[in-house]
């Protein structure tokens, strides 16, 4: 990292071998000078998941900070038929999504409810999956509800030469029925279920590196293969991509502010007790179409 007077107090502490780093000495609630933003971006490209710990962060401050890394992502609207599975009743801002299991009068206040979540890519089912996601912890359970991040550069690099050749140039269907730990039923008419095709291995637009771009929750079919062969290849890829050696597990503390890159990571969530409250505030940065 190049040092300027402004970045002199910043330290980057890697979380482990897979990915992830804590940044200390920088307060994300402040209007930061550009050299500090550049230093964070550099650490982010290297560690894929970055977090700040223990800072108070208002909604406006979160959006201002995220907006330094690109255009803020609009919250996606689910189609009518899938509506009740999604966003909850307490969404106050078009760029924000409250992520919570909490309910008011029996109605969920936020998205993604309770329990575990399979590995996925945020808005992977759309033409332009979000580049970045930012989550700020407002209430967390006493245990569980950890967020798992799997480094898909490493997962791609470690594939056998045969598997690399098999997936080269092919695309896969990403589709989302707003479920959390269940596969999509492809026997239905999918025209009303959000979906898109992306390369099975993408090239990260900024780093130029290849990354595996499939996930267990939303990637359902590899184009050009029979259903049976697609199933077999996807199962191999999912199991491979989720190997614990590629995973950083984020154990949340109150006021953690975690940000990740969806083009080289998948993420999921571990189970937590439905008896406990969990509330995080999410925002995103818009993405671009991805090539192989
Ligand atoms: C998300 C997400 C996981 C979690 O906000 O996109 O996947 O830990 N959250 O709640
Ligand atoms: Mn997600």
Tab-separated table of C-alpha atoms and ligand atoms in Angstrom:
chain	number	residue	atom	x	y	z
A	1	UNK	CA	0.000	0.000	0.000
A	2	UNK	CA	1.354	3.414	-0.905
A	3	UNK	CA	1.352	5.811	2.035
A	4	UNK	CA	0.299	9.392	2.079
A	5	UNK	CA	-0.084	11.617	5.122
A	6	UNK	CA	-3.798	10.824	4.985
A	7	UNK	CA	-3.397	7.046	4.943
A	8	UNK	CA	-0.582	6.930	7.477
A	9	UNK	CA	-2.845	5.796	10.349
A	10	UNK	CA	-4.581	3.046	8.376
A	11	UNK	CA	-3.741	-0.584	8.996
A	12	UNK	CA	-5.015	-3.649	7.161
A	13	UNK	CA	-5.162	-6.852	9.183
A	14	UNK	CA	-5.811	-9.989	7.105
A	15	UNK	CA	-8.419	-12.365	8.564
A	16	UNK	CA	-6.919	-15.624	7.372
A	17	UNK	CA	-5.639	-17.478	4.350
A	18	UNK	CA	-8.805	-17.347	2.232
A	19	UNK	CA	-9.878	-13.713	2.147
A	20	UNK	CA	-11.015	-10.900	4.423
A	21	UNK	CA	-9.266	-8.098	6.283
A	22	UNK	CA	-10.093	-5.614	8.987
A	23	UNK	CA	-9.216	-1.989	8.375
A	24	UNK	CA	-8.278	-0.031	11.469
A	25	UNK	CA	-7.459	3.625	11.869
A	26	UNK	CA	-10.097	4.848	9.408
A	27	UNK	CA	-13.621	5.902	10.399
A	28	UNK	CA	-16.065	5.090	7.563
A	29	UNK	CA	-18.658	7.531	8.936
A	30	UNK	CA	-16.423	10.452	7.975
A	31	UNK	CA	-16.142	12.236	4.640
A	32	UNK	CA	-12.822	10.625	3.748
A	33	UNK	CA	-10.116	12.132	1.513
A	34	UNK	CA	-9.643	10.428	-1.869
A	35	UNK	CA	-6.223	8.898	-1.005
A	36	UNK	CA	-7.891	7.037	1.881
A	37	UNK	CA	-10.666	5.767	-0.401
A	38	UNK	CA	-7.988	4.664	-2.893
A	39	UNK	CA	-6.113	2.826	-0.155
A	40	UNK	CA	-9.320	1.066	0.948
A	41	UNK	CA	-10.038	0.121	-2.683
A	42	UNK	CA	-6.543	-1.313	-3.014
A	43	UNK	CA	-6.935	-3.387	0.149
A	44	UNK	CA	-10.374	-4.471	-1.074
A	45	UNK	CA	-9.035	-5.775	-4.413
A	46	UNK	CA	-6.488	-7.792	-2.469
A	47	UNK	CA	-8.641	-9.145	0.375
A	48	UNK	CA	-12.116	-9.203	-1.311
A	49	UNK	CA	-13.970	-8.679	1.995
A	50	UNK	CA	-13.132	-5.701	4.187
A	51	UNK	CA	-14.560	-4.745	7.542
A	52	UNK	CA	-14.524	-1.855	9.967
A	53	UNK	CA	-15.341	-2.516	13.604
A	54	UNK	CA	-17.083	-0.454	16.286
A	55	UNK	CA	-18.008	2.728	14.425
A	56	UNK	CA	-21.398	4.394	14.685
A	57	UNK	CA	-22.763	4.756	11.171
A	58	UNK	CA	-26.003	6.467	10.176
A	59	UNK	CA	-27.910	5.507	7.040
A	60	UNK	CA	-26.730	8.693	5.304
A	61	UNK	CA	-23.120	8.058	6.278
A	62	UNK	CA	-23.313	4.481	5.025
A	63	UNK	CA	-24.709	5.619	1.665
A	64	UNK	CA	-22.140	8.402	1.353
A	65	UNK	CA	-19.293	5.973	2.021
A	66	UNK	CA	-20.623	3.315	-0.377
A	67	UNK	CA	-21.200	5.968	-3.044
A	68	UNK	CA	-17.457	6.644	-3.132
A	69	UNK	CA	-17.030	3.253	-4.819
A	70	UNK	CA	-19.633	3.673	-7.580
A	71	UNK	CA	-23.302	4.367	-8.239
A	72	UNK	CA	-25.526	3.174	-5.417
A	73	UNK	CA	-27.615	0.137	-6.307
A	74	UNK	CA	-31.387	0.469	-6.309
A	75	UNK	CA	-33.230	-2.102	-4.232
A	76	UNK	CA	-34.624	-4.656	-6.660
A	77	UNK	CA	-38.361	-5.223	-6.698
A	78	UNK	CA	-39.486	-8.826	-6.691
A	79	UNK	CA	-42.244	-9.796	-9.140
A	80	UNK	CA	-45.728	-9.715	-7.594
A	81	UNK	CA	-46.031	-13.482	-7.214
A	82	UNK	CA	-42.816	-13.678	-5.173
A	83	UNK	CA	-43.375	-10.466	-3.268
A	84	UNK	CA	-44.280	-11.833	0.114
A	85	UNK	CA	-41.000	-13.746	0.321
A	86	UNK	CA	-38.981	-10.624	-0.003
A	87	UNK	CA	-38.217	-7.237	1.376
A	88	UNK	CA	-40.443	-6.758	4.445
A	89	UNK	CA	-42.401	-3.726	5.582
A	90	UNK	CA	-39.706	-1.458	6.953
A	91	UNK	CA	-37.788	-0.454	3.854
A	92	UNK	CA	-37.409	3.285	4.079
A	93	UNK	CA	-34.928	4.145	1.373
A	94	UNK	CA	-34.686	3.004	-2.258
A	95	UNK	CA	-30.943	2.325	-1.910
A	96	UNK	CA	-31.219	0.404	1.350
A	97	UNK	CA	-32.399	-3.051	2.308
A	98	UNK	CA	-32.926	-3.992	5.919
A	99	UNK	CA	-31.863	-7.583	6.461
A	100	UNK	CA	-33.681	-9.038	9.447
A	101	UNK	CA	-35.671	-11.875	10.987
A	102	UNK	CA	-37.663	-9.430	13.141
A	103	UNK	CA	-41.418	-9.081	12.830
A	104	UNK	CA	-43.939	-6.406	13.702
A	105	UNK	CA	-47.571	-7.569	13.981
A	106	UNK	CA	-46.517	-10.857	12.406
A	107	UNK	CA	-45.013	-9.161	9.363
A	108	UNK	CA	-41.292	-9.259	8.579
A	109	UNK	CA	-39.607	-5.864	8.849
A	110	UNK	CA	-36.791	-6.821	6.504
A	111	UNK	CA	-35.465	-9.349	4.017
A	112	UNK	CA	-33.851	-12.803	4.264
A	113	UNK	CA	-35.713	-13.837	7.445
A	114	UNK	CA	-34.302	-16.467	9.713
A	115	UNK	CA	-32.061	-19.488	9.505
A	116	UNK	CA	-29.187	-20.300	7.221
A	117	UNK	CA	-28.701	-19.127	3.657
A	118	UNK	CA	-26.958	-21.052	0.929
A	119	UNK	CA	-24.016	-19.521	-0.861
A	120	UNK	CA	-25.084	-16.992	-3.468
A	121	UNK	CA	-24.107	-13.872	-5.420
A	122	UNK	CA	-26.168	-10.738	-4.743
A	123	UNK	CA	-28.508	-10.132	-7.685
A	124	UNK	CA	-26.636	-12.781	-9.682
A	125	UNK	CA	-29.976	-13.438	-11.393
A	126	UNK	CA	-29.814	-10.024	-13.088
A	127	UNK	CA	-27.945	-8.712	-16.112
A	128	UNK	CA	-25.703	-6.558	-13.920
A	129	UNK	CA	-25.082	-8.222	-10.566
A	130	UNK	CA	-24.169	-5.725	-7.861
A	131	UNK	CA	-20.449	-5.024	-7.753
A	132	UNK	CA	-20.386	-4.500	-4.043
A	133	UNK	CA	-22.543	-5.086	-0.989
A	134	UNK	CA	-22.177	-3.248	2.343
A	135	UNK	CA	-23.766	-4.529	5.569
A	136	UNK	CA	-23.855	-2.691	8.878
A	137	UNK	CA	-24.775	-4.583	12.054
A	138	UNK	CA	-27.475	-2.960	14.194
A	139	UNK	CA	-28.615	-6.021	16.190
A	140	UNK	CA	-26.980	-9.431	16.228
A	141	UNK	CA	-27.815	-12.731	17.934
A	142	UNK	CA	-25.579	-14.074	20.699
A	143	UNK	CA	-24.352	-16.791	18.361
A	144	UNK	CA	-24.645	-17.940	14.747
A	145	UNK	CA	-25.854	-15.915	11.818
A	146	UNK	CA	-22.247	-15.688	10.707
A	147	UNK	CA	-21.660	-14.654	7.122
A	148	UNK	CA	-19.425	-16.967	5.080
A	149	UNK	CA	-17.374	-15.640	2.176
A	150	UNK	CA	-15.806	-18.003	-0.370
A	151	UNK	CA	-12.890	-16.772	-2.506
A	152	UNK	CA	-13.793	-17.672	-6.086
A	153	UNK	CA	-10.443	-16.631	-7.587
A	154	UNK	CA	-8.862	-19.424	-5.567
A	155	UNK	CA	-11.691	-21.812	-6.395
A	156	UNK	CA	-11.191	-21.163	-10.120
A	157	UNK	CA	-7.388	-21.414	-9.970
A	158	UNK	CA	-7.573	-24.789	-8.205
A	159	UNK	CA	-9.906	-26.423	-10.736
A	160	UNK	CA	-8.395	-29.280	-12.718
A	161	UNK	CA	-7.275	-28.495	-16.269
A	162	UNK	CA	-10.076	-30.775	-17.478
A	163	UNK	CA	-12.728	-28.883	-15.556
A	164	UNK	CA	-11.345	-25.524	-16.712
A	165	UNK	CA	-11.545	-26.717	-20.310
A	166	UNK	CA	-15.052	-28.085	-19.792
A	167	UNK	CA	-16.486	-24.805	-18.485
A	168	UNK	CA	-14.514	-22.431	-20.719
A	169	UNK	CA	-16.831	-20.324	-22.841
A	170	UNK	CA	-19.994	-21.728	-21.276
A	171	UNK	CA	-22.732	-19.877	-19.483
A	172	UNK	CA	-25.041	-20.821	-16.676
A	173	UNK	CA	-28.575	-19.872	-15.726
A	174	UNK	CA	-28.866	-17.823	-12.519
A	175	UNK	CA	-32.431	-17.670	-11.253
A	176	UNK	CA	-34.011	-16.483	-8.027
A	177	UNK	CA	-37.299	-17.421	-6.418
A	178	UNK	CA	-36.481	-15.563	-3.195
A	179	UNK	CA	-35.767	-18.747	-1.306
A	180	UNK	CA	-32.818	-19.049	1.076
A	181	UNK	CA	-31.835	-22.679	1.257
A	182	UNK	CA	-33.778	-24.498	-1.429
A	183	UNK	CA	-33.287	-25.024	-5.137
A	184	UNK	CA	-35.426	-23.419	-7.806
A	185	UNK	CA	-37.890	-25.668	-9.574
A	186	UNK	CA	-36.988	-25.438	-13.259
A	187	UNK	CA	-40.047	-27.437	-14.284
A	188	UNK	CA	-42.180	-24.312	-13.947
A	189	UNK	CA	-42.557	-21.495	-16.481
A	190	UNK	CA	-39.523	-19.404	-15.544
A	191	UNK	CA	-40.489	-16.354	-17.588
A	192	UNK	CA	-41.849	-14.647	-14.467
A	193	UNK	CA	-38.961	-15.641	-12.226
A	194	UNK	CA	-35.964	-13.272	-12.405
A	195	UNK	CA	-33.081	-14.913	-14.270
A	196	UNK	CA	-30.002	-14.262	-16.414
A	197	UNK	CA	-27.127	-16.188	-18.011
A	198	UNK	CA	-23.522	-15.450	-16.980
A	199	UNK	CA	-20.204	-17.083	-17.869
A	200	UNK	CA	-19.411	-20.001	-15.558
A	201	UNK	CA	-15.991	-18.385	-15.084
A	202	UNK	CA	-15.993	-14.598	-15.279
A	203	UNK	CA	-13.116	-12.208	-15.718
A	204	UNK	CA	-13.087	-9.619	-12.948
A	205	UNK	CA	-13.392	-6.255	-14.691
A	206	UNK	CA	-10.848	-4.502	-12.449
A	207	UNK	CA	-8.276	-7.131	-11.548
A	208	UNK	CA	-8.447	-9.038	-14.848
A	209	UNK	CA	-8.357	-12.319	-12.897
A	210	UNK	CA	-10.684	-15.250	-13.565
A	211	UNK	CA	-13.195	-16.263	-10.910
A	212	UNK	CA	-15.700	-19.085	-10.696
A	213	UNK	CA	-19.177	-17.571	-10.893
A	214	UNK	CA	-21.659	-20.220	-9.793
A	215	UNK	CA	-23.520	-20.633	-6.528
A	216	UNK	CA	-25.714	-23.245	-4.895
A	217	UNK	CA	-28.741	-21.013	-4.346
A	218	UNK	CA	-29.249	-19.421	-7.744
A	219	UNK	CA	-27.137	-21.137	-10.421
A	220	UNK	CA	-29.311	-23.940	-11.730
A	221	UNK	CA	-28.244	-25.053	-15.181
A	222	UNK	CA	-25.205	-24.952	-17.458
A	223	UNK	CA	-26.146	-24.043	-20.999
A	224	UNK	CA	-25.377	-26.576	-23.691
A	225	UNK	CA	-25.175	-29.601	-21.370
A	226	UNK	CA	-27.869	-32.209	-20.824
A	227	UNK	CA	-29.818	-31.767	-17.587
A	228	UNK	CA	-27.994	-34.740	-16.142
A	229	UNK	CA	-24.522	-33.575	-17.062
A	230	UNK	CA	-25.250	-30.010	-15.945
A	231	UNK	CA	-26.379	-31.392	-12.601
A	232	UNK	CA	-23.236	-33.415	-12.201
A	233	UNK	CA	-20.899	-30.538	-13.125
A	234	UNK	CA	-22.754	-28.036	-10.922
A	235	UNK	CA	-22.604	-30.381	-7.958
A	236	UNK	CA	-18.855	-30.769	-8.412
A	237	UNK	CA	-18.402	-27.004	-8.758
A	238	UNK	CA	-20.554	-26.132	-5.732
A	239	UNK	CA	-18.796	-28.621	-3.479
A	240	UNK	CA	-15.414	-27.442	-4.699
A	241	UNK	CA	-16.232	-23.712	-4.443
A	242	UNK	CA	-17.456	-24.021	-0.849
A	243	UNK	CA	-14.385	-25.843	0.425
A	244	UNK	CA	-13.569	-24.365	3.860
A	245	UNK	CA	-10.060	-23.527	2.637
A	246	UNK	CA	-11.576	-20.794	0.447
A	247	UNK	CA	-13.900	-19.488	3.166
A	248	UNK	CA	-13.634	-16.623	5.616
A	249	UNK	CA	-16.366	-16.796	8.280
A	250	UNK	CA	-17.356	-13.419	9.624
A	251	UNK	CA	-18.541	-13.593	13.233
A	252	UNK	CA	-20.515	-10.405	13.681
A	253	UNK	CA	-20.101	-7.848	16.410
A	254	UNK	CA	-22.437	-4.924	16.912
A	255	UNK	CA	-21.454	-1.986	14.673
A	256	UNK	CA	-19.430	-4.115	12.287
A	257	UNK	CA	-19.436	-2.672	8.791
A	258	UNK	CA	-18.591	-5.350	6.224
A	259	UNK	CA	-18.160	-4.790	2.491
A	260	UNK	CA	-17.576	-7.365	-0.198
A	261	UNK	CA	-17.040	-7.804	-3.923
A	262	UNK	CA	-19.675	-10.033	-5.578
A	263	UNK	CA	-17.573	-10.657	-8.714
A	264	UNK	CA	-15.004	-12.821	-6.966
A	265	UNK	CA	-16.857	-14.100	-3.891
A	266	UNK	CA	-19.942	-16.052	-3.034
A	267	UNK	CA	-21.456	-15.656	0.414
A	268	UNK	CA	-23.839	-17.523	2.666
A	269	UNK	CA	-25.044	-17.480	6.264
A	270	UNK	CA	-25.012	-19.913	9.154
A	271	UNK	CA	-28.104	-20.727	11.202
A	272	UNK	CA	-29.098	-18.612	14.200
A	273	UNK	CA	-31.851	-18.919	16.754
A	274	UNK	CA	-35.216	-17.535	15.588
A	275	UNK	CA	-35.679	-16.515	19.242
A	276	UNK	CA	-33.018	-13.829	18.834
A	277	UNK	CA	-33.128	-10.603	16.858
A	278	UNK	CA	-30.820	-9.872	13.968
A	279	UNK	CA	-30.884	-6.612	12.030
A	280	UNK	CA	-28.401	-5.397	9.451
A	281	UNK	CA	-28.600	-2.481	7.042
A	282	UNK	CA	-27.539	-3.218	3.514
A	283	UNK	CA	-26.664	-1.090	0.525
A	284	UNK	CA	-24.999	-1.922	-2.767
A	285	UNK	CA	-23.124	-0.501	-5.744
A	286	UNK	CA	-24.467	-1.167	-9.250
A	287	UNK	CA	-22.620	-3.640	-11.426
A	288	UNK	CA	-21.848	-4.190	-15.093
A	289	UNK	CA	-22.438	-7.141	-17.433
A	290	UNK	CA	-19.745	-9.774	-16.913
A	291	UNK	CA	-17.648	-11.456	-19.571
A	292	UNK	CA	-15.641	-14.657	-19.439
B	1	LIG	C1	-27.042	-10.134	2.014
B	1	LIG	C2	-26.828	-11.428	2.654
B	1	LIG	C3	-26.304	-12.559	4.657
B	1	LIG	C4	-26.482	-12.386	6.108
B	1	LIG	O1	-27.321	-9.151	2.736
B	1	LIG	O2	-26.917	-10.064	0.783
B	1	LIG	O3	-26.659	-12.402	1.972
B	1	LIG	O4	-25.544	-12.726	6.827
B	1	LIG	N1	-26.787	-11.445	3.969
B	1	LIG	O5	-27.564	-11.969	6.525
B	2	LIG	MN1	-26.562	-11.864	-0.121
